[in-house]
Each structure stands twice: as C-alpha cells, then as structure tokens.
mmCIF file of C-alpha atoms in Angstrom:
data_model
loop_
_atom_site.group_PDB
_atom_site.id
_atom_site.type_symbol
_atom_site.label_atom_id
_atom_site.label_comp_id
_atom_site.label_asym_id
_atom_site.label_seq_id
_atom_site.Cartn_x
_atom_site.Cartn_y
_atom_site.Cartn_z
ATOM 1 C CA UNK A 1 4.536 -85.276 -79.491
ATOM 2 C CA UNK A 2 5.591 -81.880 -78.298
ATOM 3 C CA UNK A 3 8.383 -82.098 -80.730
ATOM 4 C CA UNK A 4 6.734 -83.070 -83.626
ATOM 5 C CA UNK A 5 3.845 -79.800 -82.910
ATOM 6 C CA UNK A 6 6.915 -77.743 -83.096
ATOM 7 C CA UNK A 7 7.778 -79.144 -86.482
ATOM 8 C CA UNK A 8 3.742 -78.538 -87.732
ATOM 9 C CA UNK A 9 3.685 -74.734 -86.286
ATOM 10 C CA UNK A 10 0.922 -72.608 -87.792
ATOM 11 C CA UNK A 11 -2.435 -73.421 -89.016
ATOM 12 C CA UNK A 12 -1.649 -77.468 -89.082
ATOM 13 C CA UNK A 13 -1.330 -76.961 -85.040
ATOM 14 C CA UNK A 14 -4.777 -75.382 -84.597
ATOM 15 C CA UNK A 15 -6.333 -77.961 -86.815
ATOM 16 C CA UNK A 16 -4.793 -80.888 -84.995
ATOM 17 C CA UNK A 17 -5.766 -79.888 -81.647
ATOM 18 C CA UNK A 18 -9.099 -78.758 -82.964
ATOM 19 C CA UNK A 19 -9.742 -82.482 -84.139
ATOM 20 C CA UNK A 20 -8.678 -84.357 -81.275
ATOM 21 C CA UNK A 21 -10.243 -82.002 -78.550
ATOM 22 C CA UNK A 22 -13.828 -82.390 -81.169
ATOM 23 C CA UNK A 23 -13.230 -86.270 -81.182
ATOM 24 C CA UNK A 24 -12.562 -86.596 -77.491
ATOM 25 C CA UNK A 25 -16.845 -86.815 -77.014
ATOM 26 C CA UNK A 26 -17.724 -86.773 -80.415
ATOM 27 C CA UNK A 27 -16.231 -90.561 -80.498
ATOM 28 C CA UNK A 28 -15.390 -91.570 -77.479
ATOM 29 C CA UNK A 29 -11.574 -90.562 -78.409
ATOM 30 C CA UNK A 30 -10.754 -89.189 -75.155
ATOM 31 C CA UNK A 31 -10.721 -93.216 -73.709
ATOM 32 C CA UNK A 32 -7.421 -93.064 -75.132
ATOM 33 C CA UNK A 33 -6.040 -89.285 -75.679
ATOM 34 C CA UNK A 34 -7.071 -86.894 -72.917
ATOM 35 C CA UNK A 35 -8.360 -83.547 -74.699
ATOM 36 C CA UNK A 36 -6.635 -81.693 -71.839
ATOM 37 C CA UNK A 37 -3.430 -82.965 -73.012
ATOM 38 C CA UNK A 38 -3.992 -81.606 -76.416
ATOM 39 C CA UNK A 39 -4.883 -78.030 -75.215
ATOM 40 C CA UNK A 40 -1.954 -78.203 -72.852
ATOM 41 C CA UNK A 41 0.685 -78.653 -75.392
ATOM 42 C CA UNK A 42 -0.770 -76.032 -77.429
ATOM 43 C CA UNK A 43 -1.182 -73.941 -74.384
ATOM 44 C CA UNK A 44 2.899 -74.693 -74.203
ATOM 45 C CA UNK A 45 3.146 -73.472 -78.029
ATOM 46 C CA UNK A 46 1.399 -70.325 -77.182
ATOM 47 C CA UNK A 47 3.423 -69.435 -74.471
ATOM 48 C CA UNK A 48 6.722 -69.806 -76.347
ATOM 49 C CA UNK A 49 5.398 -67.786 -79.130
ATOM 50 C CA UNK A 50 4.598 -70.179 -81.795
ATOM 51 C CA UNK A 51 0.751 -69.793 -81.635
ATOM 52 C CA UNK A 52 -1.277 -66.763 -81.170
ATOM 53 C CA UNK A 53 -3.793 -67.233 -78.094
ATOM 54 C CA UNK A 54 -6.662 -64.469 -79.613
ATOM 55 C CA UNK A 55 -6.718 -67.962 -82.337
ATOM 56 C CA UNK A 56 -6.247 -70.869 -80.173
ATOM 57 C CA UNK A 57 -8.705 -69.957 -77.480
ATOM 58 C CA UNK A 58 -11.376 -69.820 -79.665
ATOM 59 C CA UNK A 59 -10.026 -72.445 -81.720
ATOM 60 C CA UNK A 60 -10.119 -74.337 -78.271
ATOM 61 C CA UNK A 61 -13.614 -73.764 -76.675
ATOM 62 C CA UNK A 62 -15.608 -74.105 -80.488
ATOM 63 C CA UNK A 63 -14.019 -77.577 -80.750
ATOM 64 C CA UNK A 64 -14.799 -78.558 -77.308
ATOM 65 C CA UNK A 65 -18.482 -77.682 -77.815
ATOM 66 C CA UNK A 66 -19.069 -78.935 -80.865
ATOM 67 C CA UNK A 67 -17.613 -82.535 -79.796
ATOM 68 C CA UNK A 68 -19.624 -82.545 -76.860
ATOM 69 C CA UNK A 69 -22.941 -81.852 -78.998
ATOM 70 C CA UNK A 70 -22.149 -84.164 -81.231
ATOM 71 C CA UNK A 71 -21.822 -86.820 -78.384
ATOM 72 C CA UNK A 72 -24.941 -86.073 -77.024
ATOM 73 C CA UNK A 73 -26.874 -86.119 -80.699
ATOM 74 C CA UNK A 74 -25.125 -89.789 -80.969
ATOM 75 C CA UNK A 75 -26.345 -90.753 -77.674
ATOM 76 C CA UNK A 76 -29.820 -89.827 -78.670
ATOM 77 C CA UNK A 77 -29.852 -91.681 -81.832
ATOM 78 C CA UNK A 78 -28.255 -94.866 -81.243
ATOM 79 C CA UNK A 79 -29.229 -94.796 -77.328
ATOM 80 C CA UNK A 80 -28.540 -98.127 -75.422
ATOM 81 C CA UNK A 81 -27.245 -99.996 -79.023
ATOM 82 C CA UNK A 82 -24.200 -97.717 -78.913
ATOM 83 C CA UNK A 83 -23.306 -99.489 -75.282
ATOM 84 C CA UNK A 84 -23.959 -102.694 -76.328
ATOM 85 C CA UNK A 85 -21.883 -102.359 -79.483
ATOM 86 C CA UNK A 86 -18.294 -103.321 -79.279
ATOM 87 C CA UNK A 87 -17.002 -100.416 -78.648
ATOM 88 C CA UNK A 88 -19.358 -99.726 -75.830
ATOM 89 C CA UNK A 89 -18.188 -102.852 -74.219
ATOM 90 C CA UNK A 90 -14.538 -101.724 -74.948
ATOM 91 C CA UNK A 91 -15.502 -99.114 -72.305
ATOM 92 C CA UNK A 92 -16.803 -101.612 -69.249
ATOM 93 C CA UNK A 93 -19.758 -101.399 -67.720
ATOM 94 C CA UNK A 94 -18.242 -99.461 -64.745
ATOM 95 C CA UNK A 95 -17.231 -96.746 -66.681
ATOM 96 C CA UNK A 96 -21.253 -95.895 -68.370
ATOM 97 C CA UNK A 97 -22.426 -96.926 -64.825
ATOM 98 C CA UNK A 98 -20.263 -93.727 -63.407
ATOM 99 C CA UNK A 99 -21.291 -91.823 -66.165
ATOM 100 C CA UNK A 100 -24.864 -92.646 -65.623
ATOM 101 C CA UNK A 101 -25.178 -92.494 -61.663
ATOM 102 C CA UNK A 102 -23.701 -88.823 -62.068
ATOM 103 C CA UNK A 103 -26.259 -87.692 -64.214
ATOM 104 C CA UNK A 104 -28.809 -89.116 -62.378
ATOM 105 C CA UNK A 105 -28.102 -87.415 -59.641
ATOM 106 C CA UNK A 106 -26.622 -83.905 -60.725
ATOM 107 C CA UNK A 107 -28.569 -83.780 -64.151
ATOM 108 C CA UNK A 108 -27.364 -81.019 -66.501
ATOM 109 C CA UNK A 109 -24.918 -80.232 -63.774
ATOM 110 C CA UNK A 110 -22.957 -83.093 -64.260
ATOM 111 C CA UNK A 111 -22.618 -82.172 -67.862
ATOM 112 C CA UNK A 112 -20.564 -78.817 -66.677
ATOM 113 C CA UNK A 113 -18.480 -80.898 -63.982
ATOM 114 C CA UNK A 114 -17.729 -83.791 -66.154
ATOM 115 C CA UNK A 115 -15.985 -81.412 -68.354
ATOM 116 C CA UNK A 116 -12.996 -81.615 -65.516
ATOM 117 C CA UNK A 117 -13.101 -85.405 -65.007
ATOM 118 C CA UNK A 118 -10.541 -86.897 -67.452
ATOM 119 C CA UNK A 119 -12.485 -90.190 -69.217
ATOM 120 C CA UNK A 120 -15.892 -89.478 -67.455
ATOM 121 C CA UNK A 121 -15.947 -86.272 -69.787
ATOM 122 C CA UNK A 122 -15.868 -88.136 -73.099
ATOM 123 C CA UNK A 123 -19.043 -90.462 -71.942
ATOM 124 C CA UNK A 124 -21.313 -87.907 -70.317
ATOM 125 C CA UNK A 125 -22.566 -85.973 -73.137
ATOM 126 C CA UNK A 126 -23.490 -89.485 -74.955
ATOM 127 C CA UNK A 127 -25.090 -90.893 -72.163
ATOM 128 C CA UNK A 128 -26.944 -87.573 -71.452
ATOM 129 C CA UNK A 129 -28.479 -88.076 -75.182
ATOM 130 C CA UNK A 130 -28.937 -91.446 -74.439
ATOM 131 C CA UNK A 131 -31.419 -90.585 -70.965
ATOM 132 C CA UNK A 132 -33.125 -87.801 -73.228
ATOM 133 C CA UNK A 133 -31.769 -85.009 -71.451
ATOM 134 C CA UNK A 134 -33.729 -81.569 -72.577
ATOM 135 C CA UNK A 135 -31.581 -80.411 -75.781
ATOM 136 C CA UNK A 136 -31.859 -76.818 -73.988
ATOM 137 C CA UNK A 137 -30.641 -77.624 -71.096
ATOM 138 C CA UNK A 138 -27.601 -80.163 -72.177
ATOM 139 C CA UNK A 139 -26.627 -76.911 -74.608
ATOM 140 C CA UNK A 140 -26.593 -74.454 -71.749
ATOM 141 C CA UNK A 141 -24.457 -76.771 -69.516
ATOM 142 C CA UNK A 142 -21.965 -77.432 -72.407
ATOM 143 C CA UNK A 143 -21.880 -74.198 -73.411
ATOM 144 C CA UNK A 144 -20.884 -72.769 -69.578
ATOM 145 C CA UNK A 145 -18.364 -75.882 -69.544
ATOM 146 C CA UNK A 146 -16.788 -75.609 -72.486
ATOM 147 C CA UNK A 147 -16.079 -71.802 -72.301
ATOM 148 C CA UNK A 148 -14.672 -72.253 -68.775
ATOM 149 C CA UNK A 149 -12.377 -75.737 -69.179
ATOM 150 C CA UNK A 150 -10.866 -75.400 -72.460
ATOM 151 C CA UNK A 151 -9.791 -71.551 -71.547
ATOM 152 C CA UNK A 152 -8.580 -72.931 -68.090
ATOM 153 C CA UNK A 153 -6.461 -75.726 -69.903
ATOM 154 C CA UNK A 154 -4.904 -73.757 -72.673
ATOM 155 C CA UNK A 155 -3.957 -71.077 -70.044
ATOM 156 C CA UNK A 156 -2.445 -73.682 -67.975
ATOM 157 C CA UNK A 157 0.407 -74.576 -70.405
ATOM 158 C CA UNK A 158 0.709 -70.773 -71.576
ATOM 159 C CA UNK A 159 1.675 -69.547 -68.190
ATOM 160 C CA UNK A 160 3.847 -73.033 -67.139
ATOM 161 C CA UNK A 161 4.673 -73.797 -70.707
ATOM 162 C CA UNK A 162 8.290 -73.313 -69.448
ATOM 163 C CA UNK A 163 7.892 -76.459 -67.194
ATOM 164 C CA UNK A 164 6.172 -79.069 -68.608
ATOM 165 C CA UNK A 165 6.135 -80.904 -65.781
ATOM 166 C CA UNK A 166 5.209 -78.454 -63.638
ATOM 167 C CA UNK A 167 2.175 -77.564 -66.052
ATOM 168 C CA UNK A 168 1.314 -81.650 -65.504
ATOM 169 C CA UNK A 169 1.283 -81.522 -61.950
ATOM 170 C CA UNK A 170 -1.217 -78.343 -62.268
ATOM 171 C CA UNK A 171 -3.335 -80.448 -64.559
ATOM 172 C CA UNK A 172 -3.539 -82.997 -62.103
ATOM 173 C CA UNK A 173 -5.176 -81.143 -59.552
ATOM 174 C CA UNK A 174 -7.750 -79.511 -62.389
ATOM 175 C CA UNK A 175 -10.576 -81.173 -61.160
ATOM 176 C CA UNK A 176 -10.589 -79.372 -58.290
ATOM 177 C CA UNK A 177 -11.017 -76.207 -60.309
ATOM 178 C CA UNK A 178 -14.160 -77.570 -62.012
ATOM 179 C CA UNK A 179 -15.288 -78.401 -57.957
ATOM 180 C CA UNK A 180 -14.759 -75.130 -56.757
ATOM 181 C CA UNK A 181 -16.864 -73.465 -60.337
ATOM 182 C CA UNK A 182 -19.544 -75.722 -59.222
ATOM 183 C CA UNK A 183 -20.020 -74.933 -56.006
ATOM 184 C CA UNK A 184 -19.809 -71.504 -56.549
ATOM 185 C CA UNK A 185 -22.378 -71.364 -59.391
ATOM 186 C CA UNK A 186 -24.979 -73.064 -57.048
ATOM 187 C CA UNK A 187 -24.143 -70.620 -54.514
ATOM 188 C CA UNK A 188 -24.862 -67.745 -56.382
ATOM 189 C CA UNK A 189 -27.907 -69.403 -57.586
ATOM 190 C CA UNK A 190 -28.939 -70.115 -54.029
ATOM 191 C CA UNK A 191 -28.671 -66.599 -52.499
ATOM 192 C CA UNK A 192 -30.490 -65.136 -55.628
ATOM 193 C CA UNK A 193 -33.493 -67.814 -54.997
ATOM 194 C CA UNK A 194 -33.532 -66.776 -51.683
ATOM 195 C CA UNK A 195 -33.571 -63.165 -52.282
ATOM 196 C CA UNK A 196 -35.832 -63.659 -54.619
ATOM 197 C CA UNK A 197 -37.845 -65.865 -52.441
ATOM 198 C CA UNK A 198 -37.483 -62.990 -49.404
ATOM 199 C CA UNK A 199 -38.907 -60.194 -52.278
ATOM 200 C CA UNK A 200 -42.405 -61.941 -53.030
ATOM 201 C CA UNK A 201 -43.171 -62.685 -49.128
ATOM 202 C CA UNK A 202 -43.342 -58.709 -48.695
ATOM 203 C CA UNK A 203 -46.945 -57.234 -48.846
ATOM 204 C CA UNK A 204 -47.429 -54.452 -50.645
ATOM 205 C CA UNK A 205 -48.159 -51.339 -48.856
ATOM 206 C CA UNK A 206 -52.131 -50.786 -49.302
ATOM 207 C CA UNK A 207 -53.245 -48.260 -52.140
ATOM 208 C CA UNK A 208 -55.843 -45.974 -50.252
ATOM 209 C CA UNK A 209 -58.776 -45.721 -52.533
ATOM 210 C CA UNK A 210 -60.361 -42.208 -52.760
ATOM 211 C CA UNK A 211 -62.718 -43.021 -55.150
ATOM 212 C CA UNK A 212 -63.623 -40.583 -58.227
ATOM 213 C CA UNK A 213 -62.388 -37.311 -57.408
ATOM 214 C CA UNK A 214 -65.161 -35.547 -59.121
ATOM 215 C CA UNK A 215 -67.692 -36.987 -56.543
ATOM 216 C CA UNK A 216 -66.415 -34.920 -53.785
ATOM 217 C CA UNK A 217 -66.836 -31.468 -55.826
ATOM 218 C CA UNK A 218 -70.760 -32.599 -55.608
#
C-alpha cells in the first residue's frame, strides 16, 4: 500500500486518503480499513517530503468531519432499519451494543472519545443519529474530535515516518491520547463550574441609599 501511494504522489494521494478517512463513518468503511491507517501513511509521505502538511492536515480533519456527519444524518434517517439490514448484521450485535452503551452513558462525549477507538469510531456517529442526539451538540463533539485525532494521526507518521513500525506501535497506544484529552477537557470544565459556582454565592456589598440629594439642600 505504502508503495503503491508513492507511485500516486500529488493530488491523487490527498484524494485517496480524503475518501477513505470520509467513508470510514460515512459507510461503515472503517469495519474493514482503519482511517488511522490512512492518515498514517500519508503522515509517512509528508515526512519524507512527498506531501505538503499546510494541505494534508486540512485535507485530513475536513474529511474526518464530514464522514462523521454524514454517519450521524444516516443514522437519523434510516434509524434501527440500518441495523437490521444486512450490513448491520454484518457488524454483530455486540459491536452496536458497545456503541450504544457508550453513548448512553457519556452522551456527546462519547462522540469525541470514540474518535480514538479503532471500529467503535465508525459506528458512533450513526448510532448517535439513530438515538436523536441534538444536531448541535453531535456537531460540537465532532468538530473538537475531528480537529484533535486526525492532526494527532497525521503527525504521528510525519515525525516516525522513518520507522514504520515504530509509528505502529505509537498508534497502538493512541487511545490513550484520546483518554488523557478527555479527562482533561472535563477537568477544565469542572474547575470553571466551580469557580463559577464560588462567584454567584458572594453577596454583593450593600449600596447605601442616600436618597435624592436635592432633599437635603431643603
């Protein structure tokens, strides 16, 4: 595969990994072909200087949104047909049970953490249209995951493009990355609830009332 990118070079590269990172949730692609495999062999091409990074980054993070909102559009039109379909039951039950159970629990959450969950990220953003998940709030979470996974990918095989299977073993560990985001997003949330929480408990200091000044020249 890695050979045959080098033979495409240029504008074919940024289309290919454009489609298959889109299709990955758009379709339910990325059952079979990771979308963080894509973006790390053109992270690789980037790093040995046969694509530009100001292209592919944007390239990356437009394709990974758009797949995801198309996922969650076909999850709110087709709803629970689409898992009974034969595809759907290609899946297993086990696999939209996951997906569900997560975003019962974490709601639009899950959508940004699912983004670093190989397999569990191409079924969330259906079954999130599928449970009627607010369209605000599913755009916000996709939005904040795709501009922080697809970067974090590409980057990967940039910097270890010189070791592929180095930049693998990295991959392997990147759920931990999207772990460590998470926690640290509801942190900062936390202490600026609480802050927020600790500003509206003060009283005001009283306003002395004087009443109308002109009363005391009488």
């Amino acid at each position: 595969m890695v050979e045959a990118l080098f033979d495409l070079g240029g504008w074919p590269v940024y289309a290919v990994t454009a489609v298959l990172v889109f299709l990955e949730s758009a379709v339910l692609a990325g059952l079979f072909l990771p979308g963080e495999t894509v973006l790390l062999l053109a992270g690789l091409l980037a790093g040995t200087g046969n694509l530009s990074m100001a292209v592919l980054l944007p390239v990356a993070v437009a394709a990974a949104f758009a797949g995801d909102q198309v996922g969650y559009f076909i999850g709110r039109c087709f709803g629970p047909r689409l898992r009974e379909s034969a595809v759907g039951r290609l899946i297993g039950a086990r696999r939209w049970e996951r997906a569900l159970e997560l975003l019962e629990r974490r709601g639009a959450t899950a959508v940004f953490a699912a983004r670093w969950i190989t397999v569990v990220r191409a079924l969330v953003p259906t079954v999130a249209g599928m449970i009627g998940m607010p369209r605000r709030r599913f755009f916000a979470a996709n939005c904040a995951g795709a501009l922080t996974w697809a970067p974090t990918v590409v980057l990967i095989g940039y910097l270890l493009g010189d070791s592929l299977t180095r930049a693998e073993q990295v991959l392997a560990h990147l759920p931990l990355v999207g772990v460590a985001t998470v926690v640290l997003m509801v942190a900062v949330v936390g202490i600026r609830a609480v802050c927020t929480r600790g500003a509206a408990t003060v009283d005001p200091e009283p306003v002395a009332t004087t009443g109308d000044p002109r009363s005391d020249e009488r």
